[in-house]
Short mmCIF file of the C-alpha atoms (twelve columns), coordinates in Angstrom:
data_MODEL
# 
_entry.id   MODEL 
# 
loop_
_atom_site.group_PDB 
_atom_site.id 
_atom_site.type_symbol 
_atom_site.label_atom_id 
_atom_site.label_alt_id 
_atom_site.label_comp_id 
_atom_site.label_asym_id 
_atom_site.label_seq_id 
_atom_site.Cartn_x 
_atom_site.Cartn_y 
_atom_site.Cartn_z 
_atom_site.pdbx_PDB_model_num 
ATOM 1   C CA . MET A 1   64.744 -15.972 -81.497 1 
ATOM 2   C CA . PRO A 2   66.436 -12.668 -80.456 1 
ATOM 3   C CA . LEU A 3   68.422 -12.760 -83.698 1 
ATOM 4   C CA . GLN A 4   65.185 -12.890 -85.719 1 
ATOM 5   C CA . ILE A 5   63.699 -9.979  -83.784 1 
ATOM 6   C CA . ILE A 6   66.805 -7.878  -84.348 1 
ATOM 7   C CA . LEU A 7   66.856 -8.759  -88.028 1 
ATOM 8   C CA . ASN A 8   63.195 -7.873  -88.376 1 
ATOM 9   C CA . PHE A 9   63.742 -4.461  -86.782 1 
ATOM 10  C CA . ILE A 10  66.788 -3.834  -89.001 1 
ATOM 11  C CA . ILE A 11  64.754 -4.662  -92.094 1 
ATOM 12  C CA . ALA A 12  61.955 -2.336  -90.868 1 
ATOM 13  C CA . ILE A 13  64.392 0.530   -90.303 1 
ATOM 14  C CA . MET A 14  66.055 -0.088  -93.687 1 
ATOM 15  C CA . TRP A 15  62.632 0.065   -95.302 1 
ATOM 16  C CA . MET A 16  61.979 3.404   -93.653 1 
ATOM 17  C CA . PHE A 17  65.304 4.790   -94.961 1 
ATOM 18  C CA . LEU A 18  64.791 3.425   -98.461 1 
ATOM 19  C CA . SER A 19  61.275 4.772   -98.717 1 
ATOM 20  C CA . GLU A 20  62.349 8.094   -97.125 1 
ATOM 21  C CA . SER A 21  59.310 8.058   -94.899 1 
ATOM 22  C CA . TYR A 22  59.974 8.251   -91.176 1 
ATOM 23  C CA . HIS A 23  56.511 7.594   -89.846 1 
ATOM 24  C CA . PHE A 24  54.953 4.641   -88.029 1 
ATOM 25  C CA . PRO A 25  53.049 3.279   -91.074 1 
ATOM 26  C CA . SER A 26  56.293 3.033   -93.001 1 
ATOM 27  C CA . PHE A 27  57.972 1.238   -90.064 1 
ATOM 28  C CA . LEU A 28  55.006 -1.159  -89.800 1 
ATOM 29  C CA . THR A 29  55.158 -1.896  -93.538 1 
ATOM 30  C CA . GLY A 30  58.883 -2.639  -93.210 1 
ATOM 31  C CA . PHE A 31  58.229 -4.782  -90.151 1 
ATOM 32  C CA . ILE A 32  55.656 -6.855  -92.024 1 
ATOM 33  C CA . ILE A 33  57.956 -7.220  -95.011 1 
ATOM 34  C CA . GLY A 34  60.781 -8.259  -92.683 1 
ATOM 35  C CA . ALA A 35  58.535 -10.843 -90.958 1 
ATOM 36  C CA . LEU A 36  57.535 -12.275 -94.338 1 
ATOM 37  C CA . LEU A 37  61.170 -12.457 -95.453 1 
ATOM 38  C CA . LEU A 38  62.188 -14.196 -92.224 1 
ATOM 39  C CA . PHE A 39  59.303 -16.632 -92.649 1 
ATOM 40  C CA . LEU A 40  60.223 -17.403 -96.253 1 
ATOM 41  C CA . LEU A 41  63.951 -17.782 -95.430 1 
ATOM 42  C CA . GLY A 42  63.247 -19.728 -92.251 1 
ATOM 43  C CA . ARG A 43  65.073 -22.839 -93.376 1 
ATOM 44  C CA . PHE A 44  68.363 -20.910 -93.300 1 
ATOM 45  C CA . ILE A 45  67.798 -19.684 -89.750 1 
ATOM 46  C CA . PRO A 46  68.244 -22.368 -87.076 1 
ATOM 47  C CA . ASP A 47  65.545 -21.190 -84.637 1 
ATOM 48  C CA . ALA A 48  61.788 -21.497 -85.129 1 
ATOM 49  C CA . PHE A 49  59.999 -18.478 -86.556 1 
ATOM 50  C CA . TYR A 50  59.592 -16.122 -83.600 1 
ATOM 51  C CA . LEU A 51  56.054 -14.974 -84.457 1 
ATOM 52  C CA . TYR A 52  54.858 -18.570 -83.725 1 
ATOM 53  C CA . ARG A 53  55.596 -17.942 -80.048 1 
ATOM 54  C CA . VAL A 54  53.761 -14.598 -80.158 1 
ATOM 55  C CA . TRP A 55  50.781 -16.431 -81.659 1 
ATOM 56  C CA . LYS A 56  50.924 -19.078 -78.849 1 
ATOM 57  C CA . VAL A 57  50.976 -16.289 -76.230 1 
ATOM 58  C CA . LEU A 58  47.868 -14.747 -77.830 1 
ATOM 59  C CA . ILE A 59  46.170 -18.154 -77.743 1 
ATOM 60  C CA . LEU A 60  47.021 -18.475 -74.033 1 
ATOM 61  C CA . VAL A 61  45.574 -15.016 -73.344 1 
ATOM 62  C CA . PHE A 62  42.371 -15.876 -75.231 1 
ATOM 63  C CA . LEU A 63  42.158 -19.230 -73.425 1 
ATOM 64  C CA . PHE A 64  42.453 -17.532 -70.064 1 
ATOM 65  C CA . THR A 65  39.862 -14.938 -71.041 1 
ATOM 66  C CA . LYS A 66  37.437 -17.658 -72.133 1 
ATOM 67  C CA . GLU A 67  37.965 -19.649 -68.898 1 
ATOM 68  C CA . LEU A 68  37.602 -16.482 -66.845 1 
ATOM 69  C CA . LEU A 69  34.264 -15.631 -68.432 1 
ATOM 70  C CA . LEU A 70  32.890 -19.170 -68.183 1 
ATOM 71  C CA . SER A 71  33.935 -19.548 -64.548 1 
ATOM 72  C CA . ASN A 72  32.418 -16.164 -63.675 1 
ATOM 73  C CA . ILE A 73  29.133 -17.302 -65.165 1 
ATOM 74  C CA . GLU A 74  29.309 -20.493 -63.096 1 
ATOM 75  C CA . ILE A 75  30.033 -18.515 -59.882 1 
ATOM 76  C CA . VAL A 76  27.043 -16.209 -60.563 1 
ATOM 77  C CA . LYS A 77  24.843 -19.307 -61.064 1 
ATOM 78  C CA . TRP A 78  26.022 -20.746 -57.728 1 
ATOM 79  C CA . VAL A 79  25.463 -17.507 -55.868 1 
ATOM 80  C CA . TYR A 80  21.907 -17.032 -57.098 1 
ATOM 81  C CA . LYS A 81  20.959 -20.698 -56.821 1 
ATOM 82  C CA . PRO A 82  18.537 -21.224 -53.884 1 
ATOM 83  C CA . GLY A 83  20.222 -24.348 -52.439 1 
ATOM 84  C CA . ARG A 84  23.840 -25.020 -51.528 1 
ATOM 85  C CA . ASP A 85  24.514 -28.220 -53.405 1 
ATOM 86  C CA . TYR A 86  28.097 -27.753 -54.519 1 
ATOM 87  C CA . ASN A 87  31.042 -29.903 -53.400 1 
ATOM 88  C CA . PRO A 88  34.141 -27.925 -52.371 1 
ATOM 89  C CA . GLY A 89  37.361 -29.873 -52.147 1 
ATOM 90  C CA . ILE A 90  41.107 -30.014 -52.521 1 
ATOM 91  C CA . PHE A 91  42.777 -32.266 -55.085 1 
ATOM 92  C CA . ALA A 92  46.369 -32.986 -56.074 1 
ATOM 93  C CA . MET A 93  47.251 -32.365 -59.682 1 
ATOM 94  C CA . PRO A 94  50.522 -33.825 -61.034 1 
ATOM 95  C CA . THR A 95  52.187 -31.416 -63.413 1 
ATOM 96  C CA . ASP A 96  54.585 -31.882 -66.328 1 
ATOM 97  C CA . LEU A 97  55.893 -28.348 -65.998 1 
ATOM 98  C CA . ARG A 98  59.452 -28.097 -64.694 1 
ATOM 99  C CA . SER A 99  60.687 -24.523 -64.529 1 
ATOM 100 C CA . ASN A 100 59.639 -22.154 -61.739 1 
ATOM 101 C CA . TRP A 101 58.320 -19.712 -64.322 1 
ATOM 102 C CA . GLU A 102 56.000 -22.296 -65.866 1 
ATOM 103 C CA . ILE A 103 54.695 -23.469 -62.528 1 
ATOM 104 C CA . THR A 104 54.179 -19.877 -61.359 1 
ATOM 105 C CA . MET A 105 52.242 -19.096 -64.530 1 
ATOM 106 C CA . LEU A 106 50.020 -22.154 -64.115 1 
ATOM 107 C CA . THR A 107 49.292 -21.491 -60.411 1 
ATOM 108 C CA . SER A 108 48.550 -17.855 -61.187 1 
ATOM 109 C CA . LEU A 109 46.123 -18.755 -63.972 1 
ATOM 110 C CA . ILE A 110 44.408 -21.271 -61.716 1 
ATOM 111 C CA . SER A 111 44.132 -18.801 -58.827 1 
ATOM 112 C CA . LEU A 112 42.901 -15.984 -61.065 1 
ATOM 113 C CA . THR A 113 40.085 -18.182 -62.412 1 
ATOM 114 C CA . PRO A 114 37.065 -17.841 -60.073 1 
ATOM 115 C CA . GLY A 115 36.127 -21.044 -58.255 1 
ATOM 116 C CA . THR A 116 39.684 -22.423 -58.077 1 
ATOM 117 C CA . LEU A 117 42.712 -21.576 -55.976 1 
ATOM 118 C CA . SER A 118 46.260 -22.966 -55.925 1 
ATOM 119 C CA . VAL A 119 46.877 -23.909 -52.300 1 
ATOM 120 C CA . ALA A 120 50.381 -25.369 -52.340 1 
ATOM 121 C CA . ILE A 121 53.105 -26.886 -54.446 1 
ATOM 122 C CA . SER A 122 55.010 -30.018 -53.425 1 
ATOM 123 C CA . ASP A 123 58.678 -29.689 -52.551 1 
ATOM 124 C CA . ASP A 124 59.743 -31.459 -55.765 1 
ATOM 125 C CA . ASN A 125 57.502 -29.186 -57.894 1 
ATOM 126 C CA . GLU A 126 55.646 -32.168 -59.375 1 
ATOM 127 C CA . VAL A 127 52.254 -31.773 -57.644 1 
ATOM 128 C CA . ILE A 128 50.040 -28.725 -57.278 1 
ATOM 129 C CA . TYR A 129 47.301 -28.781 -54.647 1 
ATOM 130 C CA . ILE A 130 44.188 -26.977 -55.845 1 
ATOM 131 C CA . HIS A 131 41.042 -26.004 -54.009 1 
ATOM 132 C CA . ALA A 132 37.898 -26.046 -56.174 1 
ATOM 133 C CA . MET A 133 34.555 -24.618 -55.174 1 
ATOM 134 C CA . ASP A 134 32.629 -27.399 -56.854 1 
ATOM 135 C CA . ILE A 135 34.467 -30.648 -57.603 1 
ATOM 136 C CA . ASP A 136 32.405 -33.633 -58.711 1 
ATOM 137 C CA . ASP A 137 35.117 -35.613 -60.463 1 
ATOM 138 C CA . LYS A 138 38.766 -34.958 -59.572 1 
ATOM 139 C CA . GLU A 139 40.133 -36.689 -62.644 1 
ATOM 140 C CA . GLU A 140 37.933 -34.606 -64.912 1 
ATOM 141 C CA . ALA A 141 39.184 -31.383 -63.236 1 
ATOM 142 C CA . ILE A 142 42.811 -32.519 -63.558 1 
ATOM 143 C CA . HIS A 143 42.362 -33.334 -67.247 1 
ATOM 144 C CA . ALA A 144 40.588 -29.996 -67.857 1 
ATOM 145 C CA . ILE A 145 43.500 -28.031 -66.384 1 
ATOM 146 C CA . LYS A 146 46.168 -30.172 -68.078 1 
ATOM 147 C CA . ASP A 147 44.469 -29.984 -71.478 1 
ATOM 148 C CA . SER A 148 43.950 -26.241 -71.347 1 
ATOM 149 C CA . PHE A 149 46.329 -24.175 -69.233 1 
ATOM 150 C CA . GLU A 150 49.215 -26.601 -68.875 1 
ATOM 151 C CA . LYS A 151 49.281 -27.483 -72.513 1 
ATOM 152 C CA . ALA A 152 49.119 -23.826 -73.583 1 
ATOM 153 C CA . ILE A 153 51.945 -22.887 -71.216 1 
ATOM 154 C CA . MET A 154 54.148 -25.667 -72.580 1 
ATOM 155 C CA . GLU A 155 53.498 -24.478 -76.128 1 
ATOM 156 C CA . VAL A 156 54.566 -20.967 -75.196 1 
ATOM 157 C CA . THR A 157 57.697 -21.915 -73.252 1 
ATOM 158 C CA . ARG A 158 59.036 -24.897 -75.206 1 
# 
């Protein structure tokens, strides 16, 4: 991946020199041309096309933003609801993530989402304990986190 980024910047700089225009639009044009060339010649480069990972990071950011907005709406509903009929609880979620960076990212996303908080991680890094403000079905909550945040983190890092 670093080789592709370096090649893309070299192509962009060469484009600037060849077009004799040393402004940002010229660099951006060269960068786009370089990205297209790297994409078209991808079978000769052993790594995956590096902009795929950038796209996956953007998807993760949009996923977190969506979850943040939806959970904020749920919290506002709970606050303004006349009765207190929610079920707080702690559940254990097994994780498929292995590296410390991946687990830290997942626990941070869980804690930053209103209504949930990462409480602890097991010593073997295979279970995350999560407190939820309203938990009706623990299995449903586990699948929701695994299918959204955990899956997106694995797509970014692997």
